[in-house]
Short mmCIF file of C-alpha atoms and ligand atoms in Angstrom, two decimals:
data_model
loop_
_atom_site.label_atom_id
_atom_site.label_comp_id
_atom_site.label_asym_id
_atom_site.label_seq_id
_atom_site.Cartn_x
_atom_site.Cartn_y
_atom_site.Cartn_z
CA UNK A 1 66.68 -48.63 144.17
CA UNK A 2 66.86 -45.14 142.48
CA UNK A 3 64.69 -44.52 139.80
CA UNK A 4 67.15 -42.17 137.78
CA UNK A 5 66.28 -41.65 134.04
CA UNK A 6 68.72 -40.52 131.48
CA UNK A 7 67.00 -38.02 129.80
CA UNK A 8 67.98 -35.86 126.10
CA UNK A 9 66.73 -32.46 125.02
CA UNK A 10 67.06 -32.84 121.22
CA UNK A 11 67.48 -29.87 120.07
CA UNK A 12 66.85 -29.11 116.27
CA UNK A 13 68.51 -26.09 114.08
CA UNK A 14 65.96 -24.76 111.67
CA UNK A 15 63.69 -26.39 109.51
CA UNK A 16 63.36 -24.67 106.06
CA UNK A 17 59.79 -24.48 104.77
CA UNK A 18 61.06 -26.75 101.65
CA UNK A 19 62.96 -29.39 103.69
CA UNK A 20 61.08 -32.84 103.35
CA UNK A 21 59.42 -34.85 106.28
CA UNK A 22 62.14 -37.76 105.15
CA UNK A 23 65.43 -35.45 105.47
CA UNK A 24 64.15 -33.69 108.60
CA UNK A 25 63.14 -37.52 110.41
CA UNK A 26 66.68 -38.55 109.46
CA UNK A 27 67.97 -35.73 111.21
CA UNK A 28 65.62 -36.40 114.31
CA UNK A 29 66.92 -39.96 114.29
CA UNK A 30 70.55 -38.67 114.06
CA UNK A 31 70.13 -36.82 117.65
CA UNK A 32 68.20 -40.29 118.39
CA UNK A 33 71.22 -42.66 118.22
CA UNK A 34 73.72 -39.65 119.78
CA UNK A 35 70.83 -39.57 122.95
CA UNK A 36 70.72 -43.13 122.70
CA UNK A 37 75.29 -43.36 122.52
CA UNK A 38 75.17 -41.44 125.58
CA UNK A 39 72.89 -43.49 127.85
CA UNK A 40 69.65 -41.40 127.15
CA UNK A 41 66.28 -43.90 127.50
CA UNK A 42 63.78 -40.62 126.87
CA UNK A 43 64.37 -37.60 124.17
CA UNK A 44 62.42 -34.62 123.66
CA UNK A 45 62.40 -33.53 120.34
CA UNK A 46 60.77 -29.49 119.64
CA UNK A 47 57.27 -28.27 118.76
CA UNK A 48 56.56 -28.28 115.36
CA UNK A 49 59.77 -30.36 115.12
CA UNK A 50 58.68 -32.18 111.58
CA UNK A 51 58.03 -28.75 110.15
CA UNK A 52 59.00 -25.19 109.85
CA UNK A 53 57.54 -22.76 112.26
CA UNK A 54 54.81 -22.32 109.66
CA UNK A 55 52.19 -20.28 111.79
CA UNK A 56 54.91 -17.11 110.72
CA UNK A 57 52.88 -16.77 107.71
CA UNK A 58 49.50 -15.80 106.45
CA UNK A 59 48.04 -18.24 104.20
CA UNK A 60 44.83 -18.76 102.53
CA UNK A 61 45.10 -21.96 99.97
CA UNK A 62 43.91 -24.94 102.16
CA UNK A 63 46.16 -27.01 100.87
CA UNK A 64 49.22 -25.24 101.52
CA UNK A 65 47.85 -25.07 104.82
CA UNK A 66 47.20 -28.64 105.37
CA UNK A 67 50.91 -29.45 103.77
CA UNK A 68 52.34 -28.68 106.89
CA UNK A 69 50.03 -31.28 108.86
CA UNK A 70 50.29 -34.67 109.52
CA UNK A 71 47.33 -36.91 109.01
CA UNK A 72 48.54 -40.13 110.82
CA UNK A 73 51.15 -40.75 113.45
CA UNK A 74 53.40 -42.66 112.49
CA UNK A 75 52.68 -42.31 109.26
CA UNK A 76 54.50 -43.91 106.03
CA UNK A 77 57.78 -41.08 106.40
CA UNK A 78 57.75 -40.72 110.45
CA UNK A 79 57.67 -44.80 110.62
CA UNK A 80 61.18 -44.73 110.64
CA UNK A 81 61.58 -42.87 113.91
CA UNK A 82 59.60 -44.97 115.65
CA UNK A 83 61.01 -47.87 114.38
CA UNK A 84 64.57 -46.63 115.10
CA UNK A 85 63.68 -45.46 118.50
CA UNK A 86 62.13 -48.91 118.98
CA UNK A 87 65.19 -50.92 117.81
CA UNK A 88 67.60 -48.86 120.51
CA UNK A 89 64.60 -48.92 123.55
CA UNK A 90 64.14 -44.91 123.46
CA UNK A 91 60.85 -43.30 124.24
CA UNK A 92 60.29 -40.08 123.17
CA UNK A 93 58.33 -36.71 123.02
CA UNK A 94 57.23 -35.34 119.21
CA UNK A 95 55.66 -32.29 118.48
CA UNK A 96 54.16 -31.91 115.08
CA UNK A 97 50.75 -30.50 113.56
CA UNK A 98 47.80 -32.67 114.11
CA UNK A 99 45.13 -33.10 111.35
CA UNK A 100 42.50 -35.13 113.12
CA UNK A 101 38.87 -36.70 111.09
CA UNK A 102 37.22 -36.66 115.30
CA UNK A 103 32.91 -37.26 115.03
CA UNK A 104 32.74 -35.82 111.23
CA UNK A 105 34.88 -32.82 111.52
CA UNK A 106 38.75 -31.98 111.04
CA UNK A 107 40.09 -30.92 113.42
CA UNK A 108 43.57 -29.21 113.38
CA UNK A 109 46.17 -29.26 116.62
CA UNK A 110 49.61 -28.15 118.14
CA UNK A 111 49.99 -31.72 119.37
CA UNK A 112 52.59 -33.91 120.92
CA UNK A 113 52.89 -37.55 121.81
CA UNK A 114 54.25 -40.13 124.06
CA UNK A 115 56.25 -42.79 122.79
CA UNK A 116 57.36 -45.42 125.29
CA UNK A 117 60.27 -47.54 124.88
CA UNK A 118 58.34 -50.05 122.96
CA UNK A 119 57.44 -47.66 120.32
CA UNK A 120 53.73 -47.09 121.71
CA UNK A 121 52.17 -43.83 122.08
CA UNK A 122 50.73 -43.63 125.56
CA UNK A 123 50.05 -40.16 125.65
CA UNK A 124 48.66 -37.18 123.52
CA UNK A 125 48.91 -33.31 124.41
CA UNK A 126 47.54 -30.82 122.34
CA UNK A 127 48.57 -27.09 122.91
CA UNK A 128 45.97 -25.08 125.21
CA UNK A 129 47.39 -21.63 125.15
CA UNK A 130 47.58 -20.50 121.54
CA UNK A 131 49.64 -17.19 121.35
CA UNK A 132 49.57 -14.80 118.63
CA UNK A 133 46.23 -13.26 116.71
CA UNK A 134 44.06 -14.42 114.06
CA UNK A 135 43.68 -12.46 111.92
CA UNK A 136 46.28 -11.00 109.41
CA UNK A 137 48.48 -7.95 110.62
CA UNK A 138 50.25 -7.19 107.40
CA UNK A 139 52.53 -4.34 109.09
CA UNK A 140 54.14 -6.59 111.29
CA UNK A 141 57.45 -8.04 110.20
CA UNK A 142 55.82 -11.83 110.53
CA UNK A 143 52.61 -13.30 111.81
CA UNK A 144 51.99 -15.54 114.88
CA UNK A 145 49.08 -16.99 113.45
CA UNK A 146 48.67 -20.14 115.81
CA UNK A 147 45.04 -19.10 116.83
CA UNK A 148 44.45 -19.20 112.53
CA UNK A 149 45.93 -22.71 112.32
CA UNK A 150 45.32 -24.00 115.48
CA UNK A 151 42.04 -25.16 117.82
CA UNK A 152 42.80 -25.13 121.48
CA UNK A 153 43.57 -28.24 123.09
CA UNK A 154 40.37 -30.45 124.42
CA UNK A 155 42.35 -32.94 126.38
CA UNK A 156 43.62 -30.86 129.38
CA UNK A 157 47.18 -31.34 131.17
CA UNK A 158 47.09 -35.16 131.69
CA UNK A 159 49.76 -37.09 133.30
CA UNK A 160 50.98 -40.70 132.57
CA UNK A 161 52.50 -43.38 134.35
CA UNK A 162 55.43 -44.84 131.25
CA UNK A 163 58.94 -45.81 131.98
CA UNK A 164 58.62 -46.00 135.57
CA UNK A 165 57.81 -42.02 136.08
CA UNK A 166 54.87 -39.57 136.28
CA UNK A 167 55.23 -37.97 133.02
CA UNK A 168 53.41 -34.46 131.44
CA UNK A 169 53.63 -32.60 128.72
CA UNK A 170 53.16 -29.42 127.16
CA UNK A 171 54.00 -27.26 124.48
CA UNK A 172 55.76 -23.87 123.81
CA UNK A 173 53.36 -20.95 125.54
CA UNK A 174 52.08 -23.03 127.75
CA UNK A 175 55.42 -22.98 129.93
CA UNK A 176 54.47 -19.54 130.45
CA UNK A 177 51.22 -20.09 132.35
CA UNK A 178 51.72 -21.70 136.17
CA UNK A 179 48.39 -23.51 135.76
CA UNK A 180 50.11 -25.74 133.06
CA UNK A 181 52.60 -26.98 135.75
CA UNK A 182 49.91 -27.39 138.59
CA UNK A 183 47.08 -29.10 136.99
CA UNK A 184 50.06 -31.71 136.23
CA UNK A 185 51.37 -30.94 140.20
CA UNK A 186 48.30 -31.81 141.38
CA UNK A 187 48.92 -35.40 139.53
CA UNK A 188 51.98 -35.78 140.47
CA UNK A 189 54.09 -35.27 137.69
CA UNK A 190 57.76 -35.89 138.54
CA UNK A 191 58.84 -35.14 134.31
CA UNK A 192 57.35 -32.37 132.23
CA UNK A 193 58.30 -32.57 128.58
CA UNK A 194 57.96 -29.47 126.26
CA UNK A 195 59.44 -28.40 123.15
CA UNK A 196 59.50 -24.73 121.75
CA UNK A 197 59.55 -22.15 118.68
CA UNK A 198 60.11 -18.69 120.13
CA UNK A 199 60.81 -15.93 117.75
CA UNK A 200 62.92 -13.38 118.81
CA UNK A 201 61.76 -10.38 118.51
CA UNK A 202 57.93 -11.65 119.46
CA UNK A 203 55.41 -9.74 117.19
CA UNK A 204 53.65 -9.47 120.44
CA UNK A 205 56.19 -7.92 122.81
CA UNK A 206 59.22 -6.64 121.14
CA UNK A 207 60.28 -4.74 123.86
CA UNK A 208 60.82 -7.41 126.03
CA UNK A 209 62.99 -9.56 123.10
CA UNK A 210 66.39 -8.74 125.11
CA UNK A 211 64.84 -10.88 127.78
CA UNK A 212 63.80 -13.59 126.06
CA UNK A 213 66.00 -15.96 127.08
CA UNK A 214 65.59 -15.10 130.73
CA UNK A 215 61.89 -15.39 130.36
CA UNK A 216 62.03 -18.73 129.25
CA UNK A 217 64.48 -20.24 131.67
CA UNK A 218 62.21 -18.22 134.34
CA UNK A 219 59.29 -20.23 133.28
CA UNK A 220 60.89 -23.12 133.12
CA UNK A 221 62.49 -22.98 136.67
CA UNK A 222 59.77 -21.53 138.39
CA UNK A 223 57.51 -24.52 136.91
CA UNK A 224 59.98 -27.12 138.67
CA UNK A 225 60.57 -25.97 141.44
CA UNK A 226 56.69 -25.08 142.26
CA UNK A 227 55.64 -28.42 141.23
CA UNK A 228 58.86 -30.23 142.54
CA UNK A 229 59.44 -32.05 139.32
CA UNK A 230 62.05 -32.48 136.55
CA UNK A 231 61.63 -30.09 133.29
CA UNK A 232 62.87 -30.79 130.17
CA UNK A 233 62.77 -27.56 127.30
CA UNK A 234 63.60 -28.16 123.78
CA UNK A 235 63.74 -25.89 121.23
CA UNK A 236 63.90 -25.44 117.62
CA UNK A 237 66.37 -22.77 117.20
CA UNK A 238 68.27 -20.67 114.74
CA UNK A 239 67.64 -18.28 111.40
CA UNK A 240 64.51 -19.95 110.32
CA UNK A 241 62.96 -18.36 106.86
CA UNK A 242 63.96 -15.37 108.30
CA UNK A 243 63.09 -15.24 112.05
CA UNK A 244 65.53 -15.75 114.66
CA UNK A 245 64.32 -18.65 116.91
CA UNK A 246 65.53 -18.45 120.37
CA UNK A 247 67.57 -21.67 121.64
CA UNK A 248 68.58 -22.25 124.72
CA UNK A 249 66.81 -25.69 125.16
CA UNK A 250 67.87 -26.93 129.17
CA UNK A 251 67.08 -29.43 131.59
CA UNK A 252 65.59 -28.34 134.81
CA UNK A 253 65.80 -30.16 138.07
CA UNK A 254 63.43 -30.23 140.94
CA UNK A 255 65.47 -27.84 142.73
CA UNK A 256 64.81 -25.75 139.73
CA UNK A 257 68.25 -25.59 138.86
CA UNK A 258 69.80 -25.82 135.14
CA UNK A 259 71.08 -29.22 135.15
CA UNK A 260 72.30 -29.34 131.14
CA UNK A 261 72.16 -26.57 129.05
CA UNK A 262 72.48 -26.10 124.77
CA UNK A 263 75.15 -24.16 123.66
CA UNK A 264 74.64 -23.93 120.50
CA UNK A 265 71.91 -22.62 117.98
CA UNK A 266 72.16 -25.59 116.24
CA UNK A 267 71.15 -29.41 115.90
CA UNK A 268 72.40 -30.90 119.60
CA UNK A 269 71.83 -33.32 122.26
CA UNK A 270 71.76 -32.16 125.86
CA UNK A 271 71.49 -34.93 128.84
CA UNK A 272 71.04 -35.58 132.13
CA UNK A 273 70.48 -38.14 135.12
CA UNK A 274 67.22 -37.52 136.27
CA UNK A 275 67.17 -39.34 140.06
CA UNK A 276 62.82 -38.82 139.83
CA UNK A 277 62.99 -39.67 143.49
CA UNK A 278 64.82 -36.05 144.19
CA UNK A 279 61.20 -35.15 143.30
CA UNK A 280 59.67 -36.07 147.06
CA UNK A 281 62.44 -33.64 148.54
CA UNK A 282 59.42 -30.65 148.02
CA UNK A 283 56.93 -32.73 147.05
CA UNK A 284 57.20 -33.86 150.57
CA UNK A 285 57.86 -30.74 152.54
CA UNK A 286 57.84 -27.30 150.71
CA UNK A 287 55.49 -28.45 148.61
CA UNK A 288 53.61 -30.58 149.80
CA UNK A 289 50.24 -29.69 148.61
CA UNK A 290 48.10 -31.72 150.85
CA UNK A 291 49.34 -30.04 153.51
CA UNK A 292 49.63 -26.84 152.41
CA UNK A 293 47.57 -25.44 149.74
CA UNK A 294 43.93 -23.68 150.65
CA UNK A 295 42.13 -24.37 147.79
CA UNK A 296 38.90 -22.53 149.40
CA UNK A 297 40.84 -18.51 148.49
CA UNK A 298 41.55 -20.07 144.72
CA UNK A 299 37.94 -19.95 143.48
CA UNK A 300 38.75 -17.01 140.91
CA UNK A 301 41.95 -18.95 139.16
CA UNK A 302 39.56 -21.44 137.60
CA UNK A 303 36.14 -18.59 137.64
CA UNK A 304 37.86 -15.61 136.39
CA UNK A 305 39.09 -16.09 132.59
CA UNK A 306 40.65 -11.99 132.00
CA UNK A 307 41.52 -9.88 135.29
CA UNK A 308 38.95 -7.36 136.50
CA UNK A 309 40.04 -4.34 138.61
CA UNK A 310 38.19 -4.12 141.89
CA UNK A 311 35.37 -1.94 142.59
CA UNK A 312 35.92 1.66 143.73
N1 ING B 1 55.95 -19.26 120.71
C1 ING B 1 56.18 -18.23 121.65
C2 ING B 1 56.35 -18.72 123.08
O1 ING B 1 55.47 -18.69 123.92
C3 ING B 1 55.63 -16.02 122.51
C4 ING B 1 55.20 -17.11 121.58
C5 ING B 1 56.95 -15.54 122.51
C6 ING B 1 54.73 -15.51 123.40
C7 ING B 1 57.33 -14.52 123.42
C8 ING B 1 55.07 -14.51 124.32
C9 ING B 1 56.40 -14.01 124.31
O2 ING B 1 57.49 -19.09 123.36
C10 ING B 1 55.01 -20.25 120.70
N2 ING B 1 55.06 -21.11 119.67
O3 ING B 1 54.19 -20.37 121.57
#
């Protein structure tokens, strides 16, 4: 018996820094029912995907800040989502900014969740890899201020067992780092959700911003195939308050080939059959890690935080 998964990259168009959490969740639950008409049981929606990419600006007034965050999940306007996606048997992934009361502190993430079929979440993620600077660089022609906003994730690169699959997530920059993808390999993960706000040209290498699409299907591919699982990539894409976001939100299989592609810049569903048991073709042979891997020459990936020249 197959395990194959319908799964839906739900790609969003901008979010403008006045839309409403109530007109951007009916928009989320408008790609919902369209996953859900075309036989999709899991959607990913973006990073950020409740708000505009707000870490593009410098702020100082707390509560502006904290405007963009969301203090429960589901709260009183998300509800609906869940509730929808409930009603039709989706699960989904949800990336939106965390404002957490954890031991007498607030704590503020890049988080996403879990939601199984039966409207539970069974699994949180919050952002490791924070790109971007602190501090304010006026010159620049926006800010990536996700290291202002942000705290790094504390709860590593688990992997869950929901809807009969091994499923990970993680969010934006992270697809750039390999150890993202193995810490999950090394669990097994057969799905990888992620969504994604890339602005194009990045503050932090403009020079590369003709390759920016090609960087992130790189990442993307070279994650699945390495770690012999399914990736799913969604962005949020478009003119956003002024900076482009890139789109090209895809579905990667095992093989790490494209297996559904956007094709627009826009609000639209992408989906595909995920057979999870294609995952054992590498997991099994190329990659098979048990077999292969020598953990005793990897000492300096987890030792090692920046690279240091060698002696001489
Ligand atoms: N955005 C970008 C990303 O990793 C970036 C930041 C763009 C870093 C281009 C390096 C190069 O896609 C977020 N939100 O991480």
């Amino acid at each position: 018996m197959s395990r194959t998964l319908i799964v839906a990259a739900a790609q969003t168009g901008p979010v403008a820094r006045g839309d409403s959490r109530p007109a951007v969740v009916r928009r989320l639950i408008a790609l919902l029912r369209e996953a859900h008409g075309r036989g999709a049981r899991l959607v990913v929606f973006p990073e950020l995907a409740l708000t505009t990419f707000f870490p593009r600006w410098w702020m100082e007034d707390a509560a502006e800040i904290d405007s963009f965050f969301e203090r429960e999940m589901p709260g009183p306007e998300t509800r609906p989502l869940f509730e929808e996606a409930q009603r039709l048997g989706v699960g989904f992934y949800l990336g939106y900014a965390e404002l957490a009361e954890q031991a007498g502190r607030t704590r503020r993430f890049n988080t996403a969740i879990l939601v199984d079929r039966a409207g539970r979440i069974v699994g949180r993620y919050r952002k490791v890899h924070l790109p971007g600077h602190r501090d304010h660089l006026p010159d620049r022609p926006y800010q990536h201020l996700e290291k202002k906003y942000f705290e790094p994730g504390d709860l590593g690169f688990p992997v869950w067992r929901s809807m009969n699959a091994n499923i990970g997530m993680c969010i934006c920059n992270d697809r750039r780092w390999p150890e993202t993808y193995r810490v999950m390999g090394l669990q097994d993960v057969e799905l990888v959700l992620l969504g994604y706000n890339t602005p194009i040209p990045s503050v932090m290498t403009p020079q590369y911003d003709h390759l920016a699409a090609f960087h992130n299907h790189l990442s993307l591919q070279a994650g699945a195939y390495q770690n012999a699982c399914f990736v799913v990539g969604t962005a949020k894409a478009g003119q956003e308050e002024g900076s482009n976001l890139l789109a090209g939100s895809c579905i990667i299989a095992p093989s790490g080939e494209i297996v559904a592609l956007a094709a627009s810049k826009g609000d639209e569903v992408i989906t595909a059959a995920c057979d999870l048991d294609l995952c054992a073709i590498n997991k099994r042979t190329t990659f098979n890690f048990a077999a292969h891997r020598r953990v005793e020459h990897y000492r300096l990936i987890t030792e090692r935080t920046g690279a240091a020249p060698p002696a001489g």
